[in-house]
Tab-separated table of N, CA, C and O and ligand atoms in Angstrom:
chain	number	residue	atom	x	y	z
A	27	MET	N	10.332	-15.152	-9.298
A	27	MET	CA	10.175	-13.992	-10.181
A	27	MET	C	9.345	-12.918	-9.493
A	27	MET	O	8.506	-13.196	-8.646
A	28	ILE	N	9.587	-11.705	-9.885
A	28	ILE	CA	8.893	-10.557	-9.319
A	28	ILE	C	7.999	-9.955	-10.403
A	28	ILE	O	8.465	-9.744	-11.531
A	29	THR	N	6.747	-9.699	-10.090
A	29	THR	CA	5.874	-9.086	-11.082
A	29	THR	C	6.179	-7.592	-11.169
A	29	THR	O	6.825	-7.018	-10.302
A	30	ARG	N	5.661	-6.980	-12.232
A	30	ARG	CA	5.879	-5.549	-12.410
A	30	ARG	C	5.286	-4.767	-11.235
A	30	ARG	O	5.865	-3.811	-10.759
A	31	ARG	N	4.112	-5.213	-10.771
A	31	ARG	CA	3.490	-4.535	-9.644
A	31	ARG	C	4.376	-4.631	-8.399
A	31	ARG	O	4.582	-3.666	-7.684
A	32	GLN	N	4.894	-5.837	-8.154
A	32	GLN	CA	5.786	-5.998	-6.993
A	32	GLN	C	7.041	-5.147	-7.144
A	32	GLN	O	7.518	-4.551	-6.178
A	33	ALA	N	7.561	-5.092	-8.365
A	33	ALA	CA	8.743	-4.264	-8.612
A	33	ALA	C	8.431	-2.795	-8.333
A	33	ALA	O	9.231	-2.082	-7.724
A	34	ALA	N	7.241	-2.356	-8.758
A	34	ALA	CA	6.843	-0.964	-8.531
A	34	ALA	C	6.743	-0.668	-7.038
A	34	ALA	O	7.177	0.390	-6.569
A	35	VAL	N	6.177	-1.610	-6.279
A	35	VAL	CA	6.084	-1.434	-4.823
A	35	VAL	C	7.480	-1.311	-4.232
A	35	VAL	O	7.767	-0.427	-3.428
A	36	ARG	N	8.344	-2.210	-4.650
A	36	ARG	CA	9.701	-2.232	-4.074
A	36	ARG	C	10.480	-0.973	-4.438
A	36	ARG	O	11.284	-0.474	-3.659
A	37	LEU	N	10.250	-0.471	-5.632
A	37	LEU	CA	10.948	0.748	-6.069
A	37	LEU	C	10.217	2.004	-5.606
A	37	LEU	O	10.701	3.112	-5.787
A	38	ASP	N	9.029	1.826	-5.035
A	38	ASP	CA	8.164	2.916	-4.583
A	38	ASP	C	7.833	3.884	-5.712
A	38	ASP	O	7.996	5.096	-5.604
A	39	ILE	N	7.379	3.320	-6.801
A	39	ILE	CA	6.919	4.110	-7.949
A	39	ILE	C	5.569	3.568	-8.399
A	39	ILE	O	5.237	2.417	-8.125
A	40	PRO	N	4.769	4.403	-9.067
A	40	PRO	CA	3.500	3.896	-9.611
A	40	PRO	C	3.744	2.812	-10.668
A	40	PRO	O	4.756	2.849	-11.371
A	41	VAL	N	2.796	1.884	-10.770
A	41	VAL	CA	2.907	0.820	-11.778
A	41	VAL	C	3.006	1.417	-13.186
A	41	VAL	O	3.764	0.935	-14.030
A	42	GLU	N	2.233	2.501	-13.428
A	42	GLU	CA	2.240	3.119	-14.760
A	42	GLU	C	3.646	3.615	-15.114
A	42	GLU	O	4.078	3.537	-16.259
A	43	MET	N	4.337	4.159	-14.123
A	43	MET	CA	5.693	4.649	-14.376
A	43	MET	C	6.625	3.483	-14.704
A	43	MET	O	7.460	3.577	-15.614
A	44	ALA	N	6.455	2.380	-13.984
A	44	ALA	CA	7.282	1.203	-14.237
A	44	ALA	C	7.061	0.704	-15.665
A	44	ALA	O	8.007	0.389	-16.394
A	45	GLN	N	5.794	0.663	-16.064
A	45	GLN	CA	5.446	0.180	-17.399
A	45	GLN	C	6.000	1.105	-18.484
A	45	GLN	O	6.593	0.657	-19.450
A	46	ARG	N	5.795	2.396	-18.260
A	46	ARG	CA	6.216	3.398	-19.247
A	46	ARG	C	7.724	3.358	-19.463
A	46	ARG	O	8.208	3.656	-20.545
A	47	ASN	N	8.453	2.994	-18.424
A	47	ASN	CA	9.908	3.030	-18.523
A	47	ASN	C	10.529	1.657	-18.745
A	47	ASN	O	11.725	1.458	-18.532
A	48	GLY	N	9.688	0.717	-19.151
A	48	GLY	CA	10.220	-0.551	-19.633
A	48	GLY	C	10.556	-1.570	-18.573
A	48	GLY	O	11.311	-2.504	-18.838
A	49	ILE	N	10.010	-1.391	-17.347
A	49	ILE	CA	10.154	-2.472	-16.372
A	49	ILE	C	9.348	-3.651	-16.910
A	49	ILE	O	8.164	-3.508	-17.212
A	50	PRO	N	9.973	-4.818	-17.081
A	50	PRO	CA	9.261	-5.946	-17.707
A	50	PRO	C	8.162	-6.508	-16.810
A	50	PRO	O	8.126	-6.233	-15.607
A	51	ALA	N	7.245	-7.264	-17.397
A	51	ALA	CA	6.133	-7.854	-16.649
A	51	ALA	C	6.641	-8.769	-15.539
A	51	ALA	O	6.031	-8.875	-14.485
A	52	ARG	N	7.766	-9.421	-15.790
A	52	ARG	CA	8.383	-10.252	-14.747
A	52	ARG	C	9.879	-10.038	-14.773
A	52	ARG	O	10.473	-9.893	-15.830
A	53	MET	N	10.458	-10.014	-13.617
A	53	MET	CA	11.904	-9.875	-13.547
A	53	MET	C	12.426	-10.652	-12.346
A	53	MET	O	11.664	-11.065	-11.480
A	54	THR	N	13.740	-10.862	-12.317
A	54	THR	CA	14.318	-11.617	-11.209
A	54	THR	C	14.680	-10.660	-10.073
A	54	THR	O	14.784	-9.443	-10.258
A	55	GLU	N	14.899	-11.242	-8.919
A	55	GLU	CA	15.348	-10.495	-7.740
A	55	GLU	C	16.645	-9.726	-8.060
A	55	GLU	O	16.800	-8.567	-7.677
A	56	ALA	N	17.541	-10.382	-8.773
A	56	ALA	CA	18.837	-9.762	-9.099
A	56	ALA	C	18.652	-8.565	-10.035
A	56	ALA	O	19.305	-7.534	-9.875
A	57	GLU	N	17.733	-8.708	-11.001
A	57	GLU	CA	17.486	-7.596	-11.932
A	57	GLU	C	16.902	-6.395	-11.189
A	57	GLU	O	17.268	-5.248	-11.440
A	58	LEU	N	15.997	-6.681	-10.272
A	58	LEU	CA	15.392	-5.599	-9.499
A	58	LEU	C	16.443	-4.923	-8.613
A	58	LEU	O	16.511	-3.696	-8.535
A	59	ALA	N	17.267	-5.729	-7.964
A	59	ALA	CA	18.307	-5.175	-7.090
A	59	ALA	C	19.249	-4.274	-7.885
A	59	ALA	O	19.661	-3.214	-7.408
A	60	ALA	N	19.555	-4.690	-9.115
A	60	ALA	CA	20.456	-3.897	-9.963
A	60	ALA	C	19.839	-2.533	-10.271
A	60	ALA	O	20.516	-1.502	-10.227
A	61	ILE	N	18.530	-2.517	-10.571
A	61	ILE	CA	17.844	-1.256	-10.864
A	61	ILE	C	17.781	-0.379	-9.618
A	61	ILE	O	17.985	0.831	-9.666
A	62	ASP	N	17.514	-1.023	-8.481
A	62	ASP	CA	17.378	-0.286	-7.229
A	62	ASP	C	18.709	0.358	-6.834
A	62	ASP	O	18.751	1.498	-6.391
A	63	GLN	N	19.785	-0.382	-7.015
A	63	GLN	CA	21.087	0.105	-6.556
A	63	GLN	C	21.751	1.019	-7.566
A	63	GLN	O	22.563	1.869	-7.207
A	64	ASN	N	21.413	0.840	-8.821
A	64	ASN	CA	22.032	1.659	-9.864
A	64	ASN	C	20.906	2.189	-10.754
A	64	ASN	O	20.745	1.787	-11.891
A	65	PRO	N	20.089	3.104	-10.207
A	65	PRO	CA	18.852	3.482	-10.914
A	65	PRO	C	19.114	4.167	-12.246
A	65	PRO	O	20.020	4.996	-12.351
A	66	PRO	N	18.346	3.786	-13.267
A	66	PRO	CA	18.403	4.515	-14.534
A	66	PRO	C	17.951	5.964	-14.308
A	66	PRO	O	17.343	6.274	-13.281
A	67	SER	N	18.218	6.823	-15.269
A	67	SER	CA	17.998	8.258	-15.056
A	67	SER	C	16.551	8.585	-14.697
A	67	SER	O	16.303	9.430	-13.836
A	68	TRP	N	15.572	7.915	-15.323
A	68	TRP	CA	14.165	8.226	-15.013
A	68	TRP	C	13.846	7.939	-13.558
A	68	TRP	O	13.079	8.661	-12.922
A	69	LEU	N	14.456	6.858	-13.023
A	69	LEU	CA	14.183	6.491	-11.639
A	69	LEU	C	14.919	7.431	-10.675
A	69	LEU	O	14.364	7.875	-9.673
A	70	ALA	N	16.141	7.757	-11.014
A	70	ALA	CA	16.900	8.705	-10.195
A	70	ALA	C	16.170	10.048	-10.142
A	70	ALA	O	16.043	10.670	-9.074
A	71	GLN	N	15.656	10.472	-11.288
A	71	GLN	CA	14.903	11.737	-11.380
A	71	GLN	C	13.649	11.677	-10.511
A	71	GLN	O	13.343	12.599	-9.761
A	72	SER	N	12.921	10.569	-10.622
A	72	SER	CA	11.701	10.400	-9.846
A	72	SER	C	12.006	10.454	-8.351
A	72	SER	O	11.306	11.104	-7.579
A	73	ARG	N	13.078	9.797	-7.949
A	73	ARG	CA	13.438	9.787	-6.533
A	73	ARG	C	13.837	11.181	-6.068
A	73	ARG	O	13.478	11.607	-4.965
A	74	ALA	N	14.566	11.889	-6.897
A	74	ALA	CA	14.996	13.245	-6.530
A	74	ALA	C	13.792	14.162	-6.360
A	74	ALA	O	13.766	15.025	-5.485
A	75	ASN	N	12.762	13.958	-7.189
A	75	ASN	CA	11.575	14.814	-7.157
A	75	ASN	C	10.651	14.488	-5.994
A	75	ASN	O	9.763	15.273	-5.684
A	76	ARG	N	10.813	13.337	-5.401
A	76	ARG	CA	9.813	12.872	-4.458
A	76	ARG	C	10.137	13.164	-3.003
A	76	ARG	O	9.369	12.835	-2.124
A	77	THR	N	11.252	13.766	-2.716
A	77	THR	CA	11.670	13.996	-1.335
A	77	THR	C	10.566	14.671	-0.533
A	77	THR	O	10.047	15.702	-0.926
A	78	GLY	N	10.214	14.070	0.566
A	78	GLY	CA	9.254	14.704	1.473
A	78	GLY	C	7.807	14.581	1.055
A	78	GLY	O	6.922	15.030	1.768
A	79	LYS	N	7.559	13.986	-0.104
A	79	LYS	CA	6.161	13.845	-0.524
A	79	LYS	C	5.537	12.596	0.079
A	79	LYS	O	6.206	11.763	0.668
A	80	LYS	N	4.244	12.488	-0.106
A	80	LYS	CA	3.539	11.307	0.393
A	80	LYS	C	4.070	10.043	-0.253
A	80	LYS	O	4.485	10.071	-1.408
A	81	PRO	N	4.027	8.919	0.458
A	81	PRO	CA	4.507	7.677	-0.149
A	81	PRO	C	3.630	7.265	-1.320
A	81	PRO	O	2.433	7.556	-1.349
A	82	VAL	N	4.246	6.627	-2.289
A	82	VAL	CA	3.503	6.131	-3.458
A	82	VAL	C	2.670	4.923	-3.061
A	82	VAL	O	1.549	4.751	-3.520
A	83	TRP	N	3.222	4.102	-2.195
A	83	TRP	CA	2.536	2.890	-1.741
A	83	TRP	C	2.436	2.918	-0.226
A	83	TRP	O	3.339	3.399	0.451
A	84	VAL	N	1.369	2.350	0.300
A	84	VAL	CA	1.291	2.096	1.734
A	84	VAL	C	1.020	0.610	1.927
A	84	VAL	O	0.439	-0.047	1.065
A	85	GLN	N	1.475	0.095	3.051
A	85	GLN	CA	1.243	-1.307	3.362
A	85	GLN	C	0.002	-1.398	4.249
A	85	GLN	O	-0.054	-0.754	5.298
A	86	LEU	N	-0.993	-2.117	3.793
A	86	LEU	CA	-2.229	-2.307	4.557
A	86	LEU	C	-2.152	-3.671	5.230
A	86	LEU	O	-1.852	-4.661	4.566
A	87	THR	N	-2.392	-3.716	6.526
A	87	THR	CA	-2.273	-4.980	7.264
A	87	THR	C	-3.480	-5.170	8.171
A	87	THR	O	-3.856	-4.263	8.915
A	88	CYS	N	-4.055	-6.350	8.086
A	88	CYS	CA	-5.224	-6.686	8.898
A	88	CYS	C	-4.792	-6.899	10.349
A	88	CYS	O	-3.863	-7.667	10.614
A	89	VAL	N	-5.502	-6.262	11.283
A	89	VAL	CA	-5.175	-6.375	12.702
A	89	VAL	C	-5.555	-7.751	13.251
A	89	VAL	O	-5.015	-8.190	14.259
A	90	VAL	N	-6.465	-8.450	12.562
A	90	VAL	CA	-6.939	-9.741	13.059
A	90	VAL	C	-6.041	-10.885	12.580
A	90	VAL	O	-5.518	-11.665	13.375
A	91	CYS	N	-5.844	-10.998	11.273
A	91	CYS	CA	-5.142	-12.176	10.732
A	91	CYS	C	-3.765	-11.850	10.182
A	91	CYS	O	-3.027	-12.756	9.820
A	92	GLY	N	-3.431	-10.582	10.061
A	92	GLY	CA	-2.109	-10.221	9.582
A	92	GLY	C	-1.974	-10.203	8.075
A	92	GLY	O	-0.898	-9.925	7.548
A	93	TYR	N	-3.080	-10.478	7.345
A	93	TYR	CA	-3.022	-10.371	5.882
A	93	TYR	C	-2.560	-8.966	5.519
A	93	TYR	O	-3.009	-7.981	6.107
A	94	SER	N	-1.676	-8.881	4.540
A	94	SER	CA	-1.082	-7.587	4.219
A	94	SER	C	-0.977	-7.410	2.726
A	94	SER	O	-0.717	-8.374	1.997
A	95	GLU	N	-1.209	-6.201	2.253
A	95	GLU	CA	-1.002	-5.925	0.842
A	95	GLU	C	-0.542	-4.483	0.685
A	95	GLU	O	-0.846	-3.626	1.522
A	96	ALA	N	0.186	-4.246	-0.384
A	96	ALA	CA	0.588	-2.886	-0.718
A	96	ALA	C	-0.502	-2.266	-1.572
A	96	ALA	O	-1.098	-2.924	-2.412
A	97	ALA	N	-0.786	-0.996	-1.346
A	97	ALA	CA	-1.814	-0.324	-2.125
A	97	ALA	C	-1.416	1.127	-2.344
A	97	ALA	O	-0.625	1.690	-1.590
A	98	ARG	N	-1.973	1.694	-3.408
A	98	ARG	CA	-1.789	3.122	-3.638
A	98	ARG	C	-2.787	3.854	-2.752
A	98	ARG	O	-3.983	3.636	-2.844
A	99	PRO	N	-2.295	4.743	-1.864
A	99	PRO	CA	-3.229	5.441	-0.971
A	99	PRO	C	-4.189	6.348	-1.743
A	99	PRO	O	-3.813	6.957	-2.732
A	100	LYS	N	-5.435	6.377	-1.291
A	100	LYS	CA	-6.453	7.225	-1.911
A	100	LYS	C	-6.723	8.433	-1.010
A	100	LYS	O	-6.667	8.321	0.208
A	101	LYS	N	-7.046	9.527	-1.646
A	101	LYS	CA	-7.284	10.762	-0.881
A	101	LYS	C	-8.402	10.603	0.143
A	101	LYS	O	-8.365	11.203	1.209
A	102	TRP	N	-9.411	9.791	-0.177
A	102	TRP	CA	-10.569	9.702	0.702
A	102	TRP	C	-10.359	8.769	1.883
A	102	TRP	O	-11.200	8.687	2.771
A	103	TRP	N	-9.240	8.049	1.920
A	103	TRP	CA	-9.027	7.152	3.050
A	103	TRP	C	-8.855	7.957	4.329
A	103	TRP	O	-8.044	8.871	4.378
A	104	PRO	N	-9.579	7.574	5.368
A	104	PRO	CA	-9.397	8.279	6.643
A	104	PRO	C	-8.134	7.800	7.355
A	104	PRO	O	-7.526	6.806	6.968
A	105	GLU	N	-7.734	8.529	8.371
A	105	GLU	CA	-6.704	8.035	9.288
A	105	GLU	C	-7.349	6.929	10.108
A	105	GLU	O	-8.245	7.184	10.921
A	106	VAL	N	-6.923	5.698	9.892
A	106	VAL	CA	-7.608	4.592	10.561
A	106	VAL	C	-6.888	4.176	11.834
A	106	VAL	O	-5.675	4.322	11.961
A	107	THR	N	-7.698	3.669	12.780
A	107	THR	CA	-7.141	3.094	14.007
A	107	THR	C	-6.695	1.664	13.728
A	107	THR	O	-5.617	1.254	14.165
A	108	TYR	N	-7.543	0.935	13.012
A	108	TYR	CA	-7.226	-0.436	12.617
A	108	TYR	C	-7.708	-0.665	11.204
A	108	TYR	O	-8.624	0.004	10.738
A	109	LEU	N	-7.097	-1.662	10.569
A	109	LEU	CA	-7.641	-2.210	9.332
A	109	LEU	C	-7.982	-3.660	9.598
A	109	LEU	O	-7.257	-4.361	10.306
A	110	SER	N	-9.091	-4.099	9.046
A	110	SER	CA	-9.451	-5.507	9.172
A	110	SER	C	-10.006	-5.966	7.839
A	110	SER	O	-10.601	-5.180	7.103
A	111	CYS	N	-9.793	-7.250	7.499
A	111	CYS	CA	-10.429	-7.791	6.304
A	111	CYS	C	-11.942	-7.679	6.472
A	111	CYS	O	-12.447	-7.779	7.589
A	112	PHE	N	-12.653	-7.508	5.368
A	112	PHE	CA	-14.093	-7.306	5.453
A	112	PHE	C	-14.818	-8.511	6.036
A	112	PHE	O	-15.925	-8.392	6.536
A	113	ASP	N	-14.188	-9.684	5.969
A	113	ASP	CA	-14.909	-10.890	6.372
A	113	ASP	C	-14.659	-11.299	7.825
A	113	ASP	O	-15.108	-12.357	8.250
A	114	HIS	N	-13.952	-10.484	8.589
A	114	HIS	CA	-13.825	-10.796	10.013
A	114	HIS	C	-15.035	-10.254	10.773
A	114	HIS	O	-15.620	-9.252	10.386
A	115	GLY	N	-15.353	-10.916	11.885
A	115	GLY	CA	-16.457	-10.462	12.716
A	115	GLY	C	-16.086	-9.191	13.476
A	115	GLY	O	-14.913	-8.933	13.749
A	116	TYR	N	-17.085	-8.431	13.790
A	116	TYR	CA	-16.920	-7.181	14.520
A	116	TYR	C	-16.190	-7.421	15.840
A	116	TYR	O	-15.348	-6.624	16.263
A	117	ASP	N	-16.493	-8.557	16.482
A	117	ASP	CA	-15.923	-8.838	17.799
A	117	ASP	C	-14.496	-9.383	17.731
A	117	ASP	O	-13.877	-9.643	18.751
A	118	GLU	N	-13.961	-9.569	16.523
A	118	GLU	CA	-12.575	-10.025	16.403
A	118	GLU	C	-11.591	-8.858	16.481
A	118	GLU	O	-10.411	-9.046	16.712
A	119	VAL	N	-12.097	-7.662	16.228
A	119	VAL	CA	-11.247	-6.467	16.241
A	119	VAL	C	-11.180	-5.940	17.676
A	119	VAL	O	-12.186	-6.014	18.396
A	120	PRO	N	-10.028	-5.440	18.128
A	120	PRO	CA	-9.966	-4.891	19.492
A	120	PRO	C	-11.039	-3.810	19.695
A	120	PRO	O	-11.326	-3.051	18.769
A	121	PRO	N	-11.632	-3.749	20.884
A	121	PRO	CA	-12.680	-2.759	21.114
A	121	PRO	C	-12.111	-1.341	21.151
A	121	PRO	O	-10.921	-1.162	21.402
A	122	PRO	N	-12.942	-0.350	20.889
A	122	PRO	CA	-12.458	1.034	20.946
A	122	PRO	C	-12.057	1.412	22.378
A	122	PRO	O	-12.605	0.874	23.347
A	123	ALA	N	-11.098	2.299	22.499
A	123	ALA	CA	-10.683	2.771	23.823
A	123	ALA	C	-11.834	3.538	24.477
A	123	ALA	O	-12.737	4.042	23.796
A	124	GLU	N	-11.772	3.595	25.784
A	124	GLU	CA	-12.768	4.304	26.598
A	124	GLU	C	-13.034	5.700	26.020
A	124	GLU	O	-12.104	6.449	25.760
A	125	GLY	N	-14.297	6.005	25.819
A	125	GLY	CA	-14.657	7.359	25.400
A	125	GLY	C	-14.583	7.611	23.906
A	125	GLY	O	-14.926	8.693	23.448
A	126	LEU	N	-14.125	6.613	23.131
A	126	LEU	CA	-14.053	6.806	21.676
A	126	LEU	C	-15.222	6.094	21.005
A	126	LEU	O	-15.659	5.044	21.466
A	127	SER	N	-15.711	6.679	19.941
A	127	SER	CA	-16.761	5.997	19.193
A	127	SER	C	-16.193	5.549	17.855
A	127	SER	O	-15.245	6.140	17.317
A	128	ARG	N	-16.767	4.496	17.330
A	128	ARG	CA	-16.184	3.799	16.187
A	128	ARG	C	-17.008	4.000	14.929
A	128	ARG	O	-18.232	3.882	14.974
A	129	THR	N	-16.342	4.289	13.842
A	129	THR	CA	-16.989	4.249	12.533
A	129	THR	C	-16.161	3.339	11.627
A	129	THR	O	-14.966	3.146	11.859
A	130	GLU	N	-16.812	2.780	10.627
A	130	GLU	CA	-16.130	1.874	9.703
A	130	GLU	C	-16.247	2.407	8.288
A	130	GLU	O	-17.286	2.933	7.900
A	131	VAL	N	-15.167	2.259	7.551
A	131	VAL	CA	-15.127	2.736	6.173
A	131	VAL	C	-14.787	1.545	5.282
A	131	VAL	O	-13.712	0.953	5.406
A	132	ASP	N	-15.697	1.190	4.406
A	132	ASP	CA	-15.503	0.040	3.522
A	132	ASP	C	-14.648	0.399	2.311
A	132	ASP	O	-14.551	1.559	1.935
A	133	GLY	N	-14.087	-0.630	1.731
A	133	GLY	CA	-13.509	-0.479	0.396
A	133	GLY	C	-12.090	0.035	0.361
A	133	GLY	O	-11.651	0.602	-0.631
A	134	ILE	N	-11.333	-0.186	1.429
A	134	ILE	CA	-9.919	0.215	1.430
A	134	ILE	C	-9.093	-0.953	0.906
A	134	ILE	O	-9.232	-2.081	1.388
A	135	GLY	N	-8.257	-0.680	-0.062
A	135	GLY	CA	-7.501	-1.755	-0.699
A	135	GLY	C	-8.460	-2.735	-1.346
A	135	GLY	O	-9.575	-2.373	-1.729
A	136	THR	N	-8.055	-3.987	-1.464
A	136	THR	CA	-8.921	-4.953	-2.133
A	136	THR	C	-9.893	-5.605	-1.164
A	136	THR	O	-10.877	-6.198	-1.589
A	137	ARG	N	-9.625	-5.536	0.155
A	137	ARG	CA	-10.442	-6.342	1.061
A	137	ARG	C	-10.535	-5.800	2.476
A	137	ARG	O	-10.890	-6.538	3.385
A	138	PHE	N	-10.216	-4.524	2.662
A	138	PHE	CA	-10.151	-4.020	4.025
A	138	PHE	C	-11.315	-3.103	4.389
A	138	PHE	O	-11.856	-2.392	3.546
A	139	VAL	N	-11.637	-3.160	5.680
A	139	VAL	CA	-12.509	-2.176	6.285
A	139	VAL	C	-11.618	-1.319	7.188
A	139	VAL	O	-10.823	-1.853	7.972
A	140	GLY	N	-11.733	-0.017	7.047
A	140	GLY	CA	-10.992	0.901	7.912
A	140	GLY	C	-11.817	1.181	9.153
A	140	GLY	O	-12.995	1.499	9.054
A	141	ILE	N	-11.208	1.024	10.304
A	141	ILE	CA	-11.912	1.247	11.565
A	141	ILE	C	-11.332	2.496	12.205
A	141	ILE	O	-10.125	2.574	12.450
A	142	VAL	N	-12.202	3.462	12.415
A	142	VAL	CA	-11.762	4.764	12.923
A	142	VAL	C	-12.379	4.978	14.288
A	142	VAL	O	-13.601	5.053	14.423
A	143	ASP	N	-11.538	5.050	15.305
A	143	ASP	CA	-11.995	5.340	16.669
A	143	ASP	C	-11.653	6.795	16.963
A	143	ASP	O	-10.489	7.180	16.890
A	144	ALA	N	-12.658	7.571	17.294
A	144	ALA	CA	-12.422	9.004	17.512
A	144	ALA	C	-13.334	9.485	18.622
A	144	ALA	O	-14.386	8.878	18.881
A	145	PRO	N	-12.950	10.590	19.273
A	145	PRO	CA	-13.836	11.146	20.308
A	145	PRO	C	-15.212	11.444	19.709
A	145	PRO	O	-15.300	11.968	18.600
A	146	ALA	N	-16.255	11.074	20.428
A	146	ALA	CA	-17.627	11.259	19.923
A	146	ALA	C	-17.946	12.757	19.851
A	146	ALA	O	-17.386	13.546	20.603
B	12	ZN	ZN1	-7.785	-10.404	8.171
């Protein structure tokens, strides 16, 4: 079964939109495929309106262990060089390239630290 959140990720729509338009709390793969391939008018409209805009969801993936989750991007998130789970050691992440200095931004997604390597 697919949760509403997973369905929203797959359809690339906000969870609130899925809920408002009657996407059930759980659905089957076949039900989701049917909606995706033959979108109801609200979904077709949403897709038509979204051309060229920022993605609704981004996939966050840890550079160390490969843990991955979909998240709604936040305006304050920096352009990161790497993402790592908060519980990995500093030395598990690849070192910054020559001449770049590193800053870390906590609180991205449910468990990520954003690592930003930029010219000092
Ligand atoms: Zn990790």
